[in-house]
Amino acid sequence: MTPSTETFKSNARAALADAKLAKALAGLPGGLVAQRTAAKGRVPEFEALRNTARDIRDHTLAHLDLYLEAFAQKAEAAGSRVHWAETAEEARAIIARLCQERGARLVTKGKSMVSEEIALNRHLEDLGITAVETDLGEYLLQIRGETPSHIIAPAIHLSQDQVEADFRVHHNHLAPDRVLTTAESLVAEARAVLRERFLAADIGITGANFLVAETGSAIIVTNEGNGDLSAHLPKTHIVLAAIDKVVPTLADAATLLRVLARSATGQDMTAYTSLLTGPKAPGDPDGPAECHIVILDNGRSEMLKNGLGEALRCIRCGACLNHCPIYNAIGGHAYGWVYSGPIGAVLSPAFLGIDAAQDLPSASTFCGKCEEVCPVKIPITRLLRGWREKSLETGKRRHERWLLGAWAFFARRPRLYHLATRFAVATLSVLGRPRGAFKRLPLAGGWTARRDFPAPQGRTFQQLWAEHQRGVPR
Amino acid sequence: MKPRVGLFVTCLVDLMRPSVGFAAARLIEEAGCVVVVPAGQTCCGQPAYNAGDPETARDLALQTVRAFEGCDFVVAPSGSCAAMLRIHYPALFKGRGGVESEVEAFAGRVHELTSFLVNVRHKTETGAKFSGRVTHHDACSGLRELGIRSEPRQLLAAVEGLELVEAREVSPCCGFGGLFSVKYPEISGAVADRKIEDLRAPAADLVTGGDLGCLMNLAGRLRRTGIHLPCRHVAEVLAGELHDPPIAWGEEDAR
């Protein structure tokens, strides 16, 4: 997708004015948030599990080369072919070549954020290959020409009546008078339409939630079974996964799955958890004839080198989005790229450059709720602060740097500071005290755009305290 | 001998609402301490730190640390500033030789006001009176960085005549976030509106909070949207310092 991170402010304003979006987002507290709380409550050791999950991720990332090599060896031994892609371009080229060599016309896709990251669909379309998204949410976005607004609930911004309208336009081969008023009827229709695609597809492409070094397996979790159908029905299965998806053992994967589903949807376990190990073996009743695994770096090694390794712990549960006051207000599209919410604000600058995404790390109150719910304890505010340091250095925030400099000049000189603030406060108080607040104030336009500025009481505490010490009554 | 407590006033209390500083000083004194207010303090440096300017933050941190030399404790009427002093100062000087241990020793003496009263001085009540229903807003830094939640509630509940009621959702952010509030006012306003809905649910007569930043944001937004719900710093209620009008209220409103 074309990033629109540079227009974050106007994206956010548009999102705030979107009543349909507000209505959709209003479902989060009682939905995914409440479900996570309930799921966590059913597991007394949940906090301890978070520590274990974090340790597994940190250990793997510290020995990433070893585990990736081990994974590749086991995967090849199981009959898969492993391909390494350093860049998005390389990954697209590898997948395109695999498709073209097999004369593929139709590809079904399981939900994959990495494929969004490398804009795979558009590339395949350009080559005349039809790629059909089979996750219901992703399918809705594809027929609307939209991008995901959430990591696990990509179409969370849409309402049921929007879906009905889209189906009536897009599925125009079906009876126009059919009844589509319930969620069940919409799901049934999508299921029937997609089933034909699964059966006709030449190649299935899925992501992976984990790559298990111990066994060479790719694990995918879905609630719709669409990943399994994409993996098993076509002759060829391609797994596209980033280097950070590897975990050492099946036991480690099991631990991560325990925190993943609970953090994401509040389920104890997702409806389908599939371990895909190589192509169909002799004696297997089904499965693809060949399996390819494309492992993508796309800047992640650089992130590890540049102190952003903790962000690579992420297992893409989306809990930080669901609990974020900013995400709850503006939704995912305003963030302007594939990954939204707090973790998106950490990741997007790494992928797009801080100049293009400098608003994202700044647009946080640092309330810390994201860290409180993160199943792998990513220190999101610290990482965002690191990006703020970078963006202040780059020059685009010149105005802000100047203001900070002027403020710091006084703050570093207590005597001058106390004298200057005394006069400023006295003036403001005289003007504002009768009403108690200002509707407008020079140099405080940012504040007064949405709220009144409280009038100061009149004198500084330092001034009054000094008098108090001399015995002057207040 | 009474412990010597340095009051870290916080820049917002110093400039905007000195009554909170006097309330804090009184509460600390009544908890059996001597209060000093070093004139060498200005701001904790958090605005610079969170804007991405650690150099300025370090300068202000050292200035603060040195201004409070000789104090047994350093107490701030703000969870946010206290967390800056207690948690982020050591982070800023990690691996910087001798200064690191000086800063760490300082940080260990820092407490947020209500947590100091309850956990260090073992106060269970402050002897104040207030007639009405009060709901308390937990500022995010105090709540998540310092774990302050029960302390202000325990002291408020002990105020004679005060009925403590909880907001519909207690933990969400008010949308202040320091410079965030002026850089992204529309988003900040939307977040505040949601918080205000939660705060209005229990039909309280007063909103208290431990941080003037959040309270100025909430009171300013309440005022702008014409909602009549007064906001005060929790120290004002606990010390009975109620003669000044609530935040963003005029002399006329208060009557």
CSV table of C-alpha atoms in Angstrom, one decimal, chain A residues 60-466:
chain,number,residue,atom,x,y,z
A,60,THR,CA,15.2,-16.4,19.9
A,61,LEU,CA,16.0,-12.9,18.7
A,62,ALA,CA,19.4,-13.1,20.4
A,63,HIS,CA,20.2,-16.3,18.5
A,64,LEU,CA,18.1,-15.6,15.4
A,65,ASP,CA,20.7,-16.8,12.9
A,66,LEU,CA,21.0,-20.2,14.6
A,67,TYR,CA,17.3,-20.7,14.8
A,68,LEU,CA,16.6,-19.6,11.3
A,69,GLU,CA,19.3,-22.0,10.0
A,70,ALA,CA,17.9,-24.8,12.1
A,71,PHE,CA,14.4,-24.1,10.9
A,72,ALA,CA,15.5,-24.1,7.2
A,73,GLN,CA,17.3,-27.4,7.7
A,74,LYS,CA,14.3,-29.1,9.3
A,75,ALA,CA,11.9,-27.6,6.8
A,76,GLU,CA,13.9,-28.8,3.8
A,77,ALA,CA,14.3,-32.2,5.5
A,78,ALA,CA,10.5,-32.3,5.7
A,79,GLY,CA,10.3,-31.6,1.9
A,80,SER,CA,9.7,-27.9,1.9
A,81,ARG,CA,11.9,-25.5,-0.1
A,82,VAL,CA,13.1,-22.5,1.8
A,83,HIS,CA,13.8,-19.2,0.0
A,84,TRP,CA,15.5,-16.2,1.6
A,85,ALA,CA,14.4,-12.7,0.7
A,86,GLU,CA,16.3,-9.7,2.0
A,87,THR,CA,13.9,-7.1,0.7
A,88,ALA,CA,10.2,-6.8,-0.1
A,89,GLU,CA,11.2,-6.7,-3.8
A,90,GLU,CA,13.1,-10.0,-3.6
A,91,ALA,CA,10.2,-11.6,-1.8
A,92,ARG,CA,7.7,-10.4,-4.5
A,93,ALA,CA,10.1,-11.6,-7.2
A,94,ILE,CA,10.5,-15.1,-5.6
A,95,ILE,CA,6.7,-15.5,-5.2
A,96,ALA,CA,6.0,-14.2,-8.7
A,97,ARG,CA,8.6,-16.6,-10.2
A,98,LEU,CA,7.0,-19.5,-8.3
A,99,CYS,CA,3.6,-18.6,-9.6
A,100,GLN,CA,4.8,-18.0,-13.2
A,101,GLU,CA,6.8,-21.3,-13.3
A,102,ARG,CA,3.6,-23.1,-12.4
A,103,GLY,CA,1.5,-21.2,-14.9
A,104,ALA,CA,-0.7,-20.1,-12.0
A,105,ARG,CA,-3.7,-17.8,-12.8
A,106,LEU,CA,-5.5,-17.9,-9.5
A,107,VAL,CA,-4.1,-17.7,-6.0
A,108,THR,CA,-6.0,-17.9,-2.7
A,109,LYS,CA,-4.5,-16.2,0.2
A,110,GLY,CA,-4.7,-16.7,4.0
A,111,LYS,CA,-4.5,-13.5,6.1
A,112,SER,CA,-1.0,-12.2,6.1
A,113,MET,CA,0.2,-8.9,7.4
A,114,VAL,CA,3.6,-9.5,5.8
A,115,SER,CA,2.0,-9.8,2.4
A,116,GLU,CA,0.4,-6.4,3.1
A,117,GLU,CA,3.8,-5.1,4.1
A,118,ILE,CA,5.3,-6.1,0.7
A,119,ALA,CA,2.1,-5.2,-1.3
A,120,LEU,CA,2.0,-8.7,-2.8
A,121,ASN,CA,-1.5,-8.6,-4.2
A,122,ARG,CA,-0.9,-5.6,-6.4
A,123,HIS,CA,2.3,-7.1,-7.7
A,124,LEU,CA,0.6,-10.4,-8.6
A,125,GLU,CA,-2.3,-8.5,-10.3
A,126,ASP,CA,0.2,-6.6,-12.4
A,127,LEU,CA,1.5,-10.0,-13.6
A,128,GLY,CA,-2.0,-11.0,-14.5
A,129,ILE,CA,-2.4,-13.4,-11.5
A,130,THR,CA,-5.6,-13.1,-9.6
A,131,ALA,CA,-5.0,-13.2,-5.8
A,132,VAL,CA,-8.2,-13.7,-3.7
A,133,GLU,CA,-8.1,-12.9,0.0
A,134,THR,CA,-10.0,-15.6,1.9
A,135,ASP,CA,-10.1,-14.3,5.4
A,136,LEU,CA,-13.6,-12.8,5.6
A,137,GLY,CA,-12.3,-9.4,6.8
A,138,GLU,CA,-9.6,-9.3,4.2
A,139,TYR,CA,-12.0,-10.4,1.5
A,140,LEU,CA,-14.3,-7.5,2.4
A,141,LEU,CA,-11.4,-5.1,2.1
A,142,GLN,CA,-10.3,-6.5,-1.2
A,143,ILE,CA,-13.7,-6.0,-2.8
A,144,ARG,CA,-13.8,-2.5,-1.4
A,145,GLY,CA,-10.2,-1.7,-2.5
A,146,GLU,CA,-9.3,-0.9,1.1
A,147,THR,CA,-6.4,-1.9,3.4
A,148,PRO,CA,-6.6,-3.4,6.9
A,149,SER,CA,-7.3,-1.1,9.8
A,150,HIS,CA,-6.4,-3.6,12.5
A,151,ILE,CA,-3.9,-6.4,12.8
A,152,ILE,CA,-6.3,-9.2,13.6
A,153,ALA,CA,-9.7,-7.6,12.8
A,154,PRO,CA,-8.8,-6.0,9.4
A,155,ALA,CA,-12.3,-4.8,8.7
A,156,ILE,CA,-13.2,-3.6,12.2
A,157,HIS,CA,-14.1,-0.2,10.7
A,158,LEU,CA,-16.9,-1.6,8.7
A,159,SER,CA,-20.5,-2.1,9.7
A,160,GLN,CA,-22.8,-5.0,8.7
A,161,ASP,CA,-24.9,-2.9,6.4
A,162,GLN,CA,-21.8,-1.8,4.5
A,163,VAL,CA,-20.9,-5.4,4.0
A,164,GLU,CA,-24.4,-6.2,2.7
A,165,ALA,CA,-24.3,-3.4,0.2
A,166,ASP,CA,-20.8,-4.5,-1.0
A,167,PHE,CA,-21.9,-8.1,-1.5
A,168,ARG,CA,-24.9,-7.0,-3.5
A,169,VAL,CA,-22.7,-5.0,-5.8
A,170,HIS,CA,-19.8,-7.5,-6.0
A,171,HIS,CA,-21.7,-10.8,-6.0
A,172,ASN,CA,-23.9,-9.7,-8.9
A,173,HIS,CA,-24.3,-13.3,-10.2
A,174,LEU,CA,-26.5,-14.1,-7.2
A,175,ALA,CA,-30.3,-13.4,-7.0
A,176,PRO,CA,-30.8,-9.7,-6.3
A,177,ASP,CA,-33.8,-10.4,-3.9
A,178,ARG,CA,-31.8,-12.7,-1.6
A,179,VAL,CA,-32.0,-11.9,2.1
A,180,LEU,CA,-28.8,-10.7,3.6
A,181,THR,CA,-29.9,-9.1,6.8
A,182,THR,CA,-28.1,-11.3,9.3
A,183,ALA,CA,-24.4,-11.8,9.9
A,184,GLU,CA,-25.0,-15.5,9.4
A,185,SER,CA,-26.4,-15.0,5.9
A,186,LEU,CA,-23.4,-12.8,4.9
A,187,VAL,CA,-20.9,-15.3,6.2
A,188,ALA,CA,-22.8,-18.1,4.4
A,189,GLU,CA,-22.6,-16.2,1.1
A,190,ALA,CA,-18.9,-15.4,1.5
A,191,ARG,CA,-18.3,-19.0,2.3
A,192,ALA,CA,-20.0,-20.3,-0.8
A,193,VAL,CA,-18.3,-17.8,-3.0
A,194,LEU,CA,-14.9,-18.4,-1.5
A,195,ARG,CA,-15.3,-22.2,-1.6
A,196,GLU,CA,-15.3,-22.1,-5.4
A,197,ARG,CA,-12.1,-20.1,-5.3
A,198,PHE,CA,-10.4,-22.6,-3.0
A,199,LEU,CA,-11.3,-25.4,-5.3
A,200,ALA,CA,-10.1,-23.6,-8.4
A,201,ALA,CA,-6.9,-22.1,-7.0
A,202,ASP,CA,-3.5,-23.1,-8.5
A,203,ILE,CA,-1.5,-21.8,-5.5
A,204,GLY,CA,-2.3,-21.0,-1.9
A,205,ILE,CA,-0.3,-18.4,-0.1
A,206,THR,CA,-0.5,-18.0,3.7
A,207,GLY,CA,1.5,-16.2,6.3
A,208,ALA,CA,2.7,-18.0,9.5
A,209,ASN,CA,2.2,-17.1,13.1
A,210,PHE,CA,5.3,-19.1,14.0
A,211,LEU,CA,8.0,-21.1,12.3
A,212,VAL,CA,9.2,-23.9,14.6
A,213,ALA,CA,12.9,-24.6,14.3
A,214,GLU,CA,12.6,-27.9,16.1
A,215,THR,CA,10.3,-29.4,13.4
A,216,GLY,CA,10.5,-27.2,10.4
A,217,SER,CA,6.7,-26.5,10.7
A,218,ALA,CA,4.8,-23.3,10.0
A,219,ILE,CA,2.0,-22.7,12.4
A,220,ILE,CA,-1.0,-20.7,11.4
A,221,VAL,CA,-4.0,-19.8,13.6
A,222,THR,CA,-7.3,-18.8,12.1
A,223,ASN,CA,-10.9,-18.7,13.2
A,224,GLU,CA,-12.3,-19.4,9.8
A,225,GLY,CA,-10.2,-22.4,8.5
A,226,ASN,CA,-9.5,-20.4,5.4
A,227,GLY,CA,-5.7,-20.7,6.0
A,228,ASP,CA,-6.0,-24.4,6.1
A,229,LEU,CA,-8.0,-24.5,2.8
A,230,SER,CA,-5.4,-22.2,1.2
A,231,ALA,CA,-2.6,-24.4,2.4
A,232,HIS,CA,-4.1,-27.8,1.6
A,233,LEU,CA,-6.3,-27.6,-1.5
A,234,PRO,CA,-4.1,-26.0,-4.1
A,235,LYS,CA,-1.2,-28.1,-5.5
A,236,THR,CA,1.3,-25.6,-4.3
A,237,HIS,CA,1.5,-23.9,-0.9
A,238,ILE,CA,3.7,-20.8,-0.4
A,239,VAL,CA,4.3,-19.6,3.2
A,240,LEU,CA,5.5,-16.0,3.5
A,241,ALA,CA,6.9,-15.2,6.9
A,242,ALA,CA,9.3,-12.7,8.3
A,243,ILE,CA,12.5,-13.7,10.1
A,244,ASP,CA,11.1,-12.8,13.5
A,245,LYS,CA,8.5,-15.5,13.3
A,246,VAL,CA,10.9,-18.3,14.3
A,247,VAL,CA,10.6,-20.0,17.7
A,248,PRO,CA,12.9,-22.7,19.0
A,249,THR,CA,10.6,-25.5,19.9
A,250,LEU,CA,7.0,-26.7,19.7
A,251,ALA,CA,6.7,-26.2,23.5
A,252,ASP,CA,7.8,-22.6,23.0
A,253,ALA,CA,5.2,-22.2,20.3
A,254,ALA,CA,2.5,-23.6,22.6
A,255,THR,CA,3.4,-21.1,25.3
A,256,LEU,CA,3.2,-18.2,22.8
A,257,LEU,CA,-0.2,-19.6,21.5
A,258,ARG,CA,-1.5,-19.5,25.0
A,259,VAL,CA,-0.9,-15.7,25.3
A,260,LEU,CA,-1.6,-15.0,21.6
A,261,ALA,CA,-5.3,-16.1,21.4
A,262,ARG,CA,-6.2,-14.7,24.8
A,263,SER,CA,-4.6,-11.3,24.1
A,264,ALA,CA,-6.0,-11.1,20.6
A,265,THR,CA,-9.6,-12.2,20.7
A,266,GLY,CA,-10.0,-13.4,24.3
A,267,GLN,CA,-10.3,-17.0,23.1
A,268,ASP,CA,-8.5,-19.7,25.1
A,269,MET,CA,-7.4,-21.0,21.7
A,270,THR,CA,-8.3,-19.9,18.2
A,271,ALA,CA,-10.7,-22.2,16.3
A,272,TYR,CA,-8.0,-23.6,14.0
A,273,THR,CA,-4.4,-24.0,15.0
A,274,SER,CA,-2.5,-25.8,12.1
A,275,LEU,CA,1.0,-27.2,12.1
A,276,LEU,CA,2.1,-27.4,8.5
A,277,THR,CA,5.2,-29.5,8.0
A,278,GLY,CA,6.3,-30.0,4.4
A,279,PRO,CA,4.2,-31.1,1.5
A,280,LYS,CA,1.9,-34.1,1.3
A,281,ALA,CA,3.9,-37.2,2.3
A,282,PRO,CA,3.3,-40.7,0.9
A,283,GLY,CA,0.2,-42.0,2.8
A,284,ASP,CA,-1.1,-38.6,3.7
A,285,PRO,CA,-4.8,-38.3,2.7
A,286,ASP,CA,-4.4,-34.7,1.5
A,287,GLY,CA,-2.0,-31.7,1.4
A,288,PRO,CA,-0.1,-29.7,-1.3
A,289,ALA,CA,2.3,-31.4,-3.7
A,290,GLU,CA,4.9,-28.9,-2.9
A,291,CYS,CA,5.6,-26.4,-0.2
A,292,HIS,CA,7.7,-23.3,-0.4
A,293,ILE,CA,8.7,-21.1,2.5
A,294,VAL,CA,9.8,-17.5,1.8
A,295,ILE,CA,11.6,-16.0,4.7
A,296,LEU,CA,11.7,-12.2,4.6
A,297,ASP,CA,14.0,-9.8,6.3
A,298,ASN,CA,12.8,-6.4,5.0
A,299,GLY,CA,14.8,-4.3,7.4
A,300,ARG,CA,14.3,-6.5,10.5
A,301,SER,CA,18.0,-7.3,10.9
A,302,GLU,CA,18.7,-3.5,10.9
A,303,MET,CA,16.0,-3.1,13.6
A,304,LEU,CA,17.8,-5.7,15.7
A,305,LYS,CA,21.1,-3.8,15.2
A,306,ASN,CA,19.6,-0.4,15.9
A,307,GLY,CA,18.1,-1.0,19.3
A,308,LEU,CA,14.6,-1.9,18.1
A,309,GLY,CA,14.9,-5.6,18.7
A,310,GLU,CA,12.3,-5.5,21.4
A,311,ALA,CA,9.7,-4.5,18.8
A,312,LEU,CA,10.4,-7.8,17.0
A,313,ARG,CA,9.1,-9.7,20.0
A,314,CYS,CA,5.6,-8.7,18.7
A,315,ILE,CA,3.3,-11.7,17.9
A,316,ARG,CA,0.7,-9.5,16.2
A,317,CYS,CA,-2.1,-10.0,18.7
A,318,GLY,CA,-3.5,-6.4,18.3
A,319,ALA,CA,-4.1,-6.0,22.1
A,320,CYS,CA,-2.1,-2.7,22.1
A,321,LEU,CA,-4.5,-1.4,19.4
A,322,ASN,CA,-7.6,-2.4,21.3
A,323,HIS,CA,-6.5,-0.8,24.5
A,324,CYS,CA,-5.0,2.4,23.1
A,325,PRO,CA,-7.0,5.6,23.7
A,326,ILE,CA,-5.6,7.0,20.4
A,327,TYR,CA,-6.5,4.0,18.3
A,328,ASN,CA,-9.9,3.9,19.9
A,329,ALA,CA,-10.4,7.5,18.8
A,330,ILE,CA,-9.1,7.4,15.2
A,331,GLY,CA,-9.0,3.7,14.2
A,332,GLY,CA,-6.2,2.1,12.1
A,333,HIS,CA,-6.3,3.8,8.7
A,334,ALA,CA,-5.2,7.2,10.1
A,335,TYR,CA,-1.8,5.7,11.0
A,336,GLY,CA,-1.2,5.6,7.3
A,337,TRP,CA,0.4,2.2,6.8
A,338,VAL,CA,0.0,-1.6,7.3
A,339,TYR,CA,0.7,-1.7,11.0
A,340,SER,CA,-1.4,0.7,13.2
A,341,GLY,CA,-1.8,1.5,16.8
A,342,PRO,CA,1.1,1.7,19.3
A,343,ILE,CA,3.1,-1.1,17.7
A,344,GLY,CA,2.5,0.4,14.3
A,345,ALA,CA,3.9,3.7,15.6
A,346,VAL,CA,7.0,1.8,16.5
A,347,LEU,CA,7.3,-0.2,13.3
A,348,SER,CA,6.3,2.2,10.6
A,349,PRO,CA,9.2,4.6,11.1
A,350,ALA,CA,11.5,1.6,10.8
A,351,PHE,CA,10.0,0.6,7.5
A,352,LEU,CA,9.3,4.0,6.0
A,353,GLY,CA,11.9,6.2,7.6
A,354,ILE,CA,11.4,8.5,10.5
A,355,ASP,CA,11.0,11.6,8.3
A,356,ALA,CA,7.9,10.1,6.6
A,357,ALA,CA,6.4,8.8,9.8
A,358,GLN,CA,7.5,11.3,12.5
A,359,ASP,CA,3.9,12.0,13.7
A,360,LEU,CA,3.3,8.4,14.7
A,361,PRO,CA,5.7,8.3,17.7
A,362,SER,CA,4.6,11.7,18.8
A,363,ALA,CA,0.9,10.9,18.7
A,364,SER,CA,0.9,9.1,22.0
A,365,THR,CA,0.0,10.2,25.5
A,366,PHE,CA,2.5,7.6,26.8
A,367,CYS,CA,-0.3,6.4,29.0
A,368,GLY,CA,1.4,3.0,29.0
A,369,LYS,CA,-1.8,0.9,28.6
A,370,CYS,CA,-0.2,-0.9,25.6
A,371,GLU,CA,2.7,-2.1,27.7
A,372,GLU,CA,0.3,-3.3,30.4
A,373,VAL,CA,-1.5,-5.6,28.0
A,374,CYS,CA,1.3,-6.6,25.6
A,375,PRO,CA,1.7,-10.4,25.9
A,376,VAL,CA,5.5,-10.1,25.3
A,377,LYS,CA,6.0,-6.9,27.3
A,378,ILE,CA,7.4,-4.7,24.5
A,379,PRO,CA,8.5,-1.4,26.1
A,380,ILE,CA,6.5,0.6,23.6
A,381,THR,CA,6.8,4.0,25.2
A,382,ARG,CA,10.5,3.7,25.5
A,383,LEU,CA,10.8,2.7,21.8
A,384,LEU,CA,8.5,5.6,20.8
A,385,ARG,CA,10.6,8.0,22.8
A,386,GLY,CA,13.6,6.7,20.9
A,387,TRP,CA,11.9,7.6,17.7
A,388,ARG,CA,11.1,11.1,19.1
A,389,GLU,CA,14.8,11.6,19.7
A,390,LYS,CA,15.5,10.7,16.1
A,391,SER,CA,12.8,12.9,14.7
A,392,LEU,CA,14.0,15.9,16.8
A,393,GLU,CA,17.4,15.5,15.3
A,394,THR,CA,16.3,15.3,11.7
A,395,GLY,CA,15.2,18.9,11.4
A,396,LYS,CA,11.6,18.6,10.5
A,397,ARG,CA,10.5,19.6,13.9
A,398,ARG,CA,12.4,22.9,13.8
A,399,HIS,CA,9.6,24.9,15.3
A,400,GLU,CA,9.3,22.6,18.2
A,401,ARG,CA,13.0,22.5,18.8
A,402,TRP,CA,13.1,26.2,18.9
A,403,LEU,CA,10.3,26.4,21.5
A,404,LEU,CA,11.9,23.7,23.6
A,405,GLY,CA,15.2,25.6,23.4
A,406,ALA,CA,13.6,28.8,24.6
A,407,TRP,CA,11.8,27.1,27.5
A,408,ALA,CA,15.0,25.2,28.4
A,409,PHE,CA,17.0,28.5,28.5
A,410,PHE,CA,14.8,29.6,31.4
A,411,ALA,CA,14.3,26.3,33.0
A,412,ARG,CA,18.1,25.9,33.4
A,413,ARG,CA,18.3,29.2,35.2
A,414,PRO,CA,16.1,29.0,38.3
A,415,ARG,CA,16.5,32.7,39.4
A,416,LEU,CA,15.6,34.0,35.9
A,417,TYR,CA,12.9,31.4,35.6
A,418,HIS,CA,11.2,32.3,38.8
A,419,LEU,CA,11.3,36.0,37.9
A,420,ALA,CA,10.0,35.6,34.4
A,421,THR,CA,7.2,33.2,35.4
A,422,ARG,CA,6.1,35.6,38.1
A,423,PHE,CA,5.4,38.3,35.5
A,424,ALA,CA,3.8,35.9,33.0
A,425,VAL,CA,1.5,34.4,35.7
A,426,ALA,CA,0.5,37.7,37.1
A,427,THR,CA,-0.5,39.0,33.7
A,428,LEU,CA,-2.5,35.9,32.8
A,429,SER,CA,-4.2,35.9,36.1
A,430,VAL,CA,-5.4,39.5,35.8
A,431,LEU,CA,-6.9,38.8,32.4
A,432,GLY,CA,-8.3,35.4,33.1
A,433,ARG,CA,-9.3,35.2,36.7
A,434,PRO,CA,-12.8,36.7,36.6
A,435,ARG,CA,-13.9,34.1,34.0
A,436,GLY,CA,-11.5,31.5,35.3
A,437,ALA,CA,-10.3,30.3,31.9
A,438,PHE,CA,-9.3,31.5,28.4
A,439,LYS,CA,-11.1,30.6,25.2
A,440,ARG,CA,-8.2,31.8,23.2
A,441,LEU,CA,-4.6,32.6,24.1
A,442,PRO,CA,-1.7,33.7,22.0
A,443,LEU,CA,0.9,30.9,21.6
A,444,ALA,CA,-1.5,28.4,23.1
A,445,GLY,CA,-3.6,27.8,20.0
A,446,GLY,CA,-2.9,24.0,20.2
A,447,TRP,CA,-4.4,23.9,23.7
A,448,THR,CA,-7.4,26.2,23.1
A,449,ALA,CA,-8.3,24.5,19.8
A,450,ARG,CA,-10.3,22.0,21.9
A,451,ARG,CA,-10.3,23.3,25.5
A,452,ASP,CA,-10.3,26.4,27.6
A,453,PHE,CA,-7.0,27.3,29.3
A,454,PRO,CA,-7.4,27.5,33.0
A,455,ALA,CA,-6.4,30.9,34.5
A,456,PRO,CA,-3.5,30.8,37.0
A,457,GLN,CA,-4.4,31.7,40.6
A,458,GLY,CA,-2.2,34.8,40.4
A,459,ARG,CA,1.2,34.4,42.0
A,460,THR,CA,3.7,31.6,41.8
A,461,PHE,CA,4.1,29.1,44.6
A,462,GLN,CA,7.7,29.9,44.9
A,463,GLN,CA,6.8,33.6,45.4
A,464,LEU,CA,4.1,32.9,48.0
A,465,TRP,CA,6.2,30.3,49.8
A,466,ALA,CA,9.1,32.8,50.2
